[in-house]
Amino acid sequence: ALEVAAGEHGHGGEYSTGIAGYDAWIRALRDGDLFVRDETAGFGLAYNAACWAECRRMAASFLREAQRRLGDSALDAHFDQATESYATVAQEMGRVTELFPFDVGAEVQMAARARDAARRAEAVGALRAARAAEAAGLGALGRIVAALGSDETFPAPSGQRPEAPGGVAQSGGGVSSGALQRVLVGVPKVAYHTDRWRFTPFITSLDACLRFLGEEEQYD
């Protein structure tokens, strides 16, 4: 998850991940001409909102399970913050999905909603709130990884300095990970949009999240 947020598994070009991904999304929503020039942009907007809302809902659930399975009271505060942060991200992403519902077969309606400046402005507000919560969540994940400890390192999310346990920013490098194989092994995971639509960038990011939480997931 931290590697993805840092852009290590990105697709390059105009694509961004992590906090930079929110910035790119917000810029696109503020560019009204984009949704006039490109009739497919409304489809992409609605689909990405649905996928990332789902991903963040699952992240909050995974973190609750990870906290329970690890059973380490020293990590509780960090897990609580991470879970709360990703629940907030999911809630704000949910607002975006309500504004731009994904409905296959209704591409004309999706395009029309994307051209609605008032809808886009409201979505920008939701994404800014999600961005702030995501940043807090990534910080908490970094502290969990550092507290678990290992020789493996993860870079800081793009635009952020890595944090040591207790929230103290480090001067450089990444944060370390630890005994993550104990977390969430054998927990079933069902992702509607991933399984149904085979959205490769979403699968890549979700798979990275699952590996961080301790289970290699296979997709057909």
Tab-separated table of C-alpha atoms in Angstrom:
chain	number	residue	atom	x	y	z
A	1	ALA	CA	0.000	0.000	0.000
A	2	LEU	CA	2.808	2.402	0.856
A	3	GLU	CA	4.686	1.513	-2.323
A	4	VAL	CA	1.585	2.178	-4.417
A	5	ALA	CA	1.023	5.494	-2.647
A	6	ALA	CA	4.638	6.431	-3.367
A	7	GLY	CA	4.121	5.804	-7.075
A	8	GLU	CA	6.357	2.737	-7.334
A	9	HIS	CA	3.682	0.729	-9.145
A	10	GLY	CA	2.270	3.529	-11.269
A	11	HIS	CA	1.762	3.535	-15.008
A	12	GLY	CA	3.723	6.704	-15.724
A	13	GLY	CA	2.729	9.451	-18.098
A	14	GLU	CA	-0.335	11.343	-16.951
A	15	TYR	CA	-1.278	8.695	-14.376
A	16	SER	CA	-0.655	9.248	-10.672
A	17	THR	CA	-1.144	7.294	-7.450
A	18	GLY	CA	-1.470	8.163	-3.786
A	19	ILE	CA	-1.947	11.794	-2.810
A	20	ALA	CA	-0.828	12.904	-6.267
A	21	GLY	CA	-3.673	10.820	-7.698
A	22	TYR	CA	-6.204	12.866	-5.743
A	23	ASP	CA	-4.629	16.058	-7.073
A	24	ALA	CA	-4.890	14.795	-10.653
A	25	TRP	CA	-8.529	13.805	-10.125
A	26	ILE	CA	-9.402	17.179	-8.641
A	27	ARG	CA	-7.708	18.996	-11.535
A	28	ALA	CA	-9.713	16.935	-14.008
A	29	LEU	CA	-12.993	17.772	-12.268
A	30	ARG	CA	-12.174	21.469	-12.309
A	31	ASP	CA	-11.492	21.305	-16.053
A	32	GLY	CA	-15.042	21.564	-17.374
A	33	ASP	CA	-13.883	21.390	-20.984
A	34	LEU	CA	-12.555	17.871	-20.455
A	35	PHE	CA	-16.060	16.468	-20.061
A	36	VAL	CA	-17.258	18.339	-23.144
A	37	ARG	CA	-14.328	17.216	-25.293
A	38	ASP	CA	-14.395	13.576	-24.212
A	39	GLU	CA	-17.748	11.785	-24.083
A	40	THR	CA	-16.122	8.789	-22.372
A	41	ALA	CA	-14.805	10.837	-19.438
A	42	GLY	CA	-18.107	10.516	-17.596
A	43	PHE	CA	-17.846	6.723	-17.769
A	44	GLY	CA	-14.307	6.829	-16.390
A	45	LEU	CA	-15.273	9.251	-13.639
A	46	ALA	CA	-18.159	7.093	-12.431
A	47	TYR	CA	-16.220	3.850	-12.726
A	48	ASN	CA	-13.174	5.075	-10.834
A	49	ALA	CA	-15.370	6.494	-8.087
A	50	ALA	CA	-17.106	3.118	-7.681
A	51	CYS	CA	-13.841	1.176	-7.649
A	52	TRP	CA	-11.991	3.383	-5.190
A	53	ALA	CA	-14.955	3.702	-2.841
A	54	GLU	CA	-15.099	-0.088	-2.758
A	55	CYS	CA	-11.348	-0.397	-2.253
A	56	ARG	CA	-11.366	2.006	0.693
A	57	ARG	CA	-14.342	0.298	2.321
A	58	MET	CA	-12.423	-2.948	2.100
A	59	ALA	CA	-9.285	-1.302	3.492
A	60	ALA	CA	-11.133	-0.239	6.630
A	61	SER	CA	-12.472	-3.779	7.089
A	62	PHE	CA	-9.034	-5.300	6.527
A	63	LEU	CA	-7.466	-3.005	9.090
A	64	ARG	CA	-10.052	-3.912	11.721
A	65	GLU	CA	-9.302	-7.594	11.119
A	66	ALA	CA	-5.545	-6.983	11.152
A	67	GLN	CA	-5.810	-5.195	14.489
A	68	ARG	CA	-7.815	-8.047	15.972
A	69	ARG	CA	-5.471	-10.744	14.676
A	70	LEU	CA	-2.275	-9.028	15.754
A	71	GLY	CA	-3.696	-8.295	19.192
A	72	ASP	CA	-0.898	-5.850	20.015
A	73	SER	CA	-2.150	-3.048	22.253
A	74	ALA	CA	0.911	-0.975	21.374
A	75	LEU	CA	-0.432	-0.729	17.824
A	76	ASP	CA	-4.048	0.009	18.716
A	77	ALA	CA	-3.800	3.786	18.424
A	78	HIS	CA	-2.189	3.529	14.982
A	79	PHE	CA	-4.724	0.963	13.782
A	80	ASP	CA	-7.588	3.055	15.138
A	81	GLN	CA	-6.359	6.092	13.222
A	82	ALA	CA	-5.769	4.111	10.026
A	83	THR	CA	-9.198	2.475	10.197
A	84	GLU	CA	-10.957	5.749	10.959
A	85	SER	CA	-9.070	7.474	8.151
A	86	TYR	CA	-9.978	4.896	5.523
A	87	ALA	CA	-13.577	4.761	6.708
A	88	THR	CA	-13.660	8.521	6.120
A	89	VAL	CA	-12.106	8.108	2.676
A	90	ALA	CA	-14.739	5.486	1.830
A	91	GLN	CA	-17.508	7.794	3.032
A	92	GLU	CA	-16.250	10.712	0.943
A	93	MET	CA	-15.735	8.473	-2.086
A	94	GLY	CA	-19.290	7.291	-1.522
A	95	ARG	CA	-20.427	10.885	-1.941
A	96	VAL	CA	-18.682	10.948	-5.318
A	97	THR	CA	-20.421	7.725	-6.379
A	98	GLU	CA	-23.785	9.240	-5.441
A	99	LEU	CA	-23.028	12.252	-7.618
A	100	PHE	CA	-21.715	10.107	-10.485
A	101	PRO	CA	-23.278	6.627	-10.238
A	102	PHE	CA	-21.736	3.937	-12.418
A	103	ASP	CA	-24.405	2.401	-14.636
A	104	VAL	CA	-23.399	0.283	-17.611
A	105	GLY	CA	-25.717	0.984	-20.499
A	106	ALA	CA	-26.357	4.544	-19.332
A	107	GLU	CA	-23.263	6.134	-20.844
A	108	VAL	CA	-25.216	9.145	-22.137
A	109	GLN	CA	-26.546	9.900	-18.661
A	110	MET	CA	-23.098	9.438	-17.105
A	111	ALA	CA	-21.630	11.873	-19.623
A	112	ALA	CA	-24.380	14.405	-18.884
A	113	ARG	CA	-23.794	14.198	-15.131
A	114	ALA	CA	-20.067	14.710	-15.670
A	115	ARG	CA	-20.792	17.957	-17.545
A	116	ASP	CA	-22.773	19.295	-14.568
A	117	ALA	CA	-20.513	21.925	-12.972
A	118	ALA	CA	-22.401	21.855	-9.657
A	119	ARG	CA	-21.939	18.090	-9.356
A	120	ARG	CA	-18.249	18.376	-10.146
A	121	ALA	CA	-17.775	21.152	-7.578
A	122	GLU	CA	-19.410	19.018	-4.887
A	123	ALA	CA	-17.234	16.077	-5.887
A	124	VAL	CA	-14.121	18.243	-5.585
A	125	GLY	CA	-15.074	18.999	-1.989
A	126	ALA	CA	-15.529	15.293	-1.261
A	127	LEU	CA	-12.202	14.414	-2.870
A	128	ARG	CA	-10.379	17.075	-0.876
A	129	ALA	CA	-11.794	15.589	2.327
A	130	ALA	CA	-10.843	12.097	1.121
A	131	ARG	CA	-7.338	13.317	0.268
A	132	ALA	CA	-6.792	14.651	3.787
A	133	ALA	CA	-8.059	11.409	5.330
A	134	GLU	CA	-5.918	9.335	2.957
A	135	ALA	CA	-2.811	11.270	3.993
A	136	ALA	CA	-3.607	10.608	7.648
A	137	GLY	CA	-4.244	6.937	6.891
A	138	LEU	CA	-0.943	6.532	5.057
A	139	GLY	CA	0.862	8.113	7.978
A	140	ALA	CA	-0.769	5.628	10.348
A	141	LEU	CA	0.115	2.705	8.064
A	142	GLY	CA	3.709	3.887	8.021
A	143	ARG	CA	3.810	3.927	11.809
A	144	ILE	CA	2.328	0.414	11.971
A	145	VAL	CA	4.923	-0.885	9.527
A	146	ALA	CA	7.750	0.813	11.399
A	147	ALA	CA	6.537	-0.518	14.755
A	148	LEU	CA	6.383	-4.085	13.418
A	149	GLY	CA	9.941	-3.730	12.173
A	150	SER	CA	11.997	-5.576	9.549
A	151	ASP	CA	14.806	-5.005	7.071
A	152	GLU	CA	12.371	-4.255	4.249
A	153	THR	CA	11.708	-0.599	3.553
A	154	PHE	CA	8.907	1.264	1.867
A	155	PRO	CA	9.264	4.768	0.440
A	156	ALA	CA	7.221	7.654	1.755
A	157	PRO	CA	4.043	8.526	-0.179
A	158	SER	CA	4.590	11.049	-2.943
A	159	GLY	CA	4.792	14.530	-1.487
A	160	GLN	CA	5.136	13.295	2.096
A	161	ARG	CA	8.022	12.621	4.450
A	162	PRO	CA	8.024	9.185	6.095
A	163	GLU	CA	7.021	9.027	9.721
A	164	ALA	CA	8.614	7.051	12.501
A	165	PRO	CA	6.601	5.545	15.362
A	166	GLY	CA	4.917	8.289	17.314
A	167	GLY	CA	4.465	10.475	14.256
A	168	VAL	CA	7.970	11.968	14.075
A	169	ALA	CA	8.991	12.681	10.495
A	170	GLN	CA	12.242	11.066	9.419
A	171	SER	CA	14.837	12.996	7.473
A	172	GLY	CA	14.930	10.593	4.538
A	173	GLY	CA	14.545	7.043	3.272
A	174	GLY	CA	11.492	4.915	3.849
A	175	VAL	CA	9.721	3.179	6.680
A	176	SER	CA	10.338	-0.473	7.548
A	177	SER	CA	7.849	-3.335	7.475
A	178	GLY	CA	7.681	-6.394	9.672
A	179	ALA	CA	5.823	-9.571	10.583
A	180	LEU	CA	2.965	-8.970	8.183
A	181	GLN	CA	2.413	-12.603	7.183
A	182	ARG	CA	0.386	-13.110	10.361
A	183	VAL	CA	-2.238	-10.647	9.209
A	184	LEU	CA	-5.440	-11.573	7.370
A	185	VAL	CA	-4.290	-14.969	6.117
A	186	GLY	CA	-7.319	-16.914	4.950
A	187	VAL	CA	-9.765	-14.009	5.160
A	188	PRO	CA	-12.124	-14.118	2.133
A	189	LYS	CA	-12.145	-10.991	-0.010
A	190	VAL	CA	-14.907	-10.154	-2.460
A	191	ALA	CA	-14.615	-7.080	-4.654
A	192	TYR	CA	-17.626	-6.568	-6.901
A	193	HIS	CA	-16.089	-4.147	-9.364
A	194	THR	CA	-12.748	-5.951	-9.481
A	195	ASP	CA	-14.293	-9.355	-10.096
A	196	ARG	CA	-16.909	-8.154	-12.560
A	197	TRP	CA	-15.050	-5.601	-14.632
A	198	ARG	CA	-11.405	-6.735	-14.457
A	199	PHE	CA	-10.104	-3.211	-14.039
A	200	THR	CA	-6.348	-3.842	-14.158
A	201	PRO	CA	-5.042	-0.689	-12.378
A	202	PHE	CA	-7.542	-1.251	-9.560
A	203	ILE	CA	-6.564	-4.920	-9.276
A	204	THR	CA	-2.883	-3.973	-9.161
A	205	SER	CA	-3.439	-1.488	-6.352
A	206	LEU	CA	-5.755	-3.781	-4.390
A	207	ASP	CA	-3.317	-6.670	-4.749
A	208	ALA	CA	-0.573	-4.467	-3.312
A	209	CYS	CA	-2.842	-3.653	-0.375
A	210	LEU	CA	-3.506	-7.349	0.187
A	211	ARG	CA	0.197	-8.195	0.056
A	212	PHE	CA	0.862	-5.494	2.632
A	213	LEU	CA	-1.749	-7.057	4.882
A	214	GLY	CA	-0.264	-10.514	4.544
A	215	GLU	CA	-2.021	-12.544	1.871
A	216	GLU	CA	-1.193	-13.140	-1.771
A	217	GLU	CA	-4.486	-12.882	-3.655
A	218	GLN	CA	-5.098	-14.602	-6.997
A	219	TYR	CA	-7.425	-13.149	-9.621
A	220	ASP	CA	-8.849	-15.109	-12.533
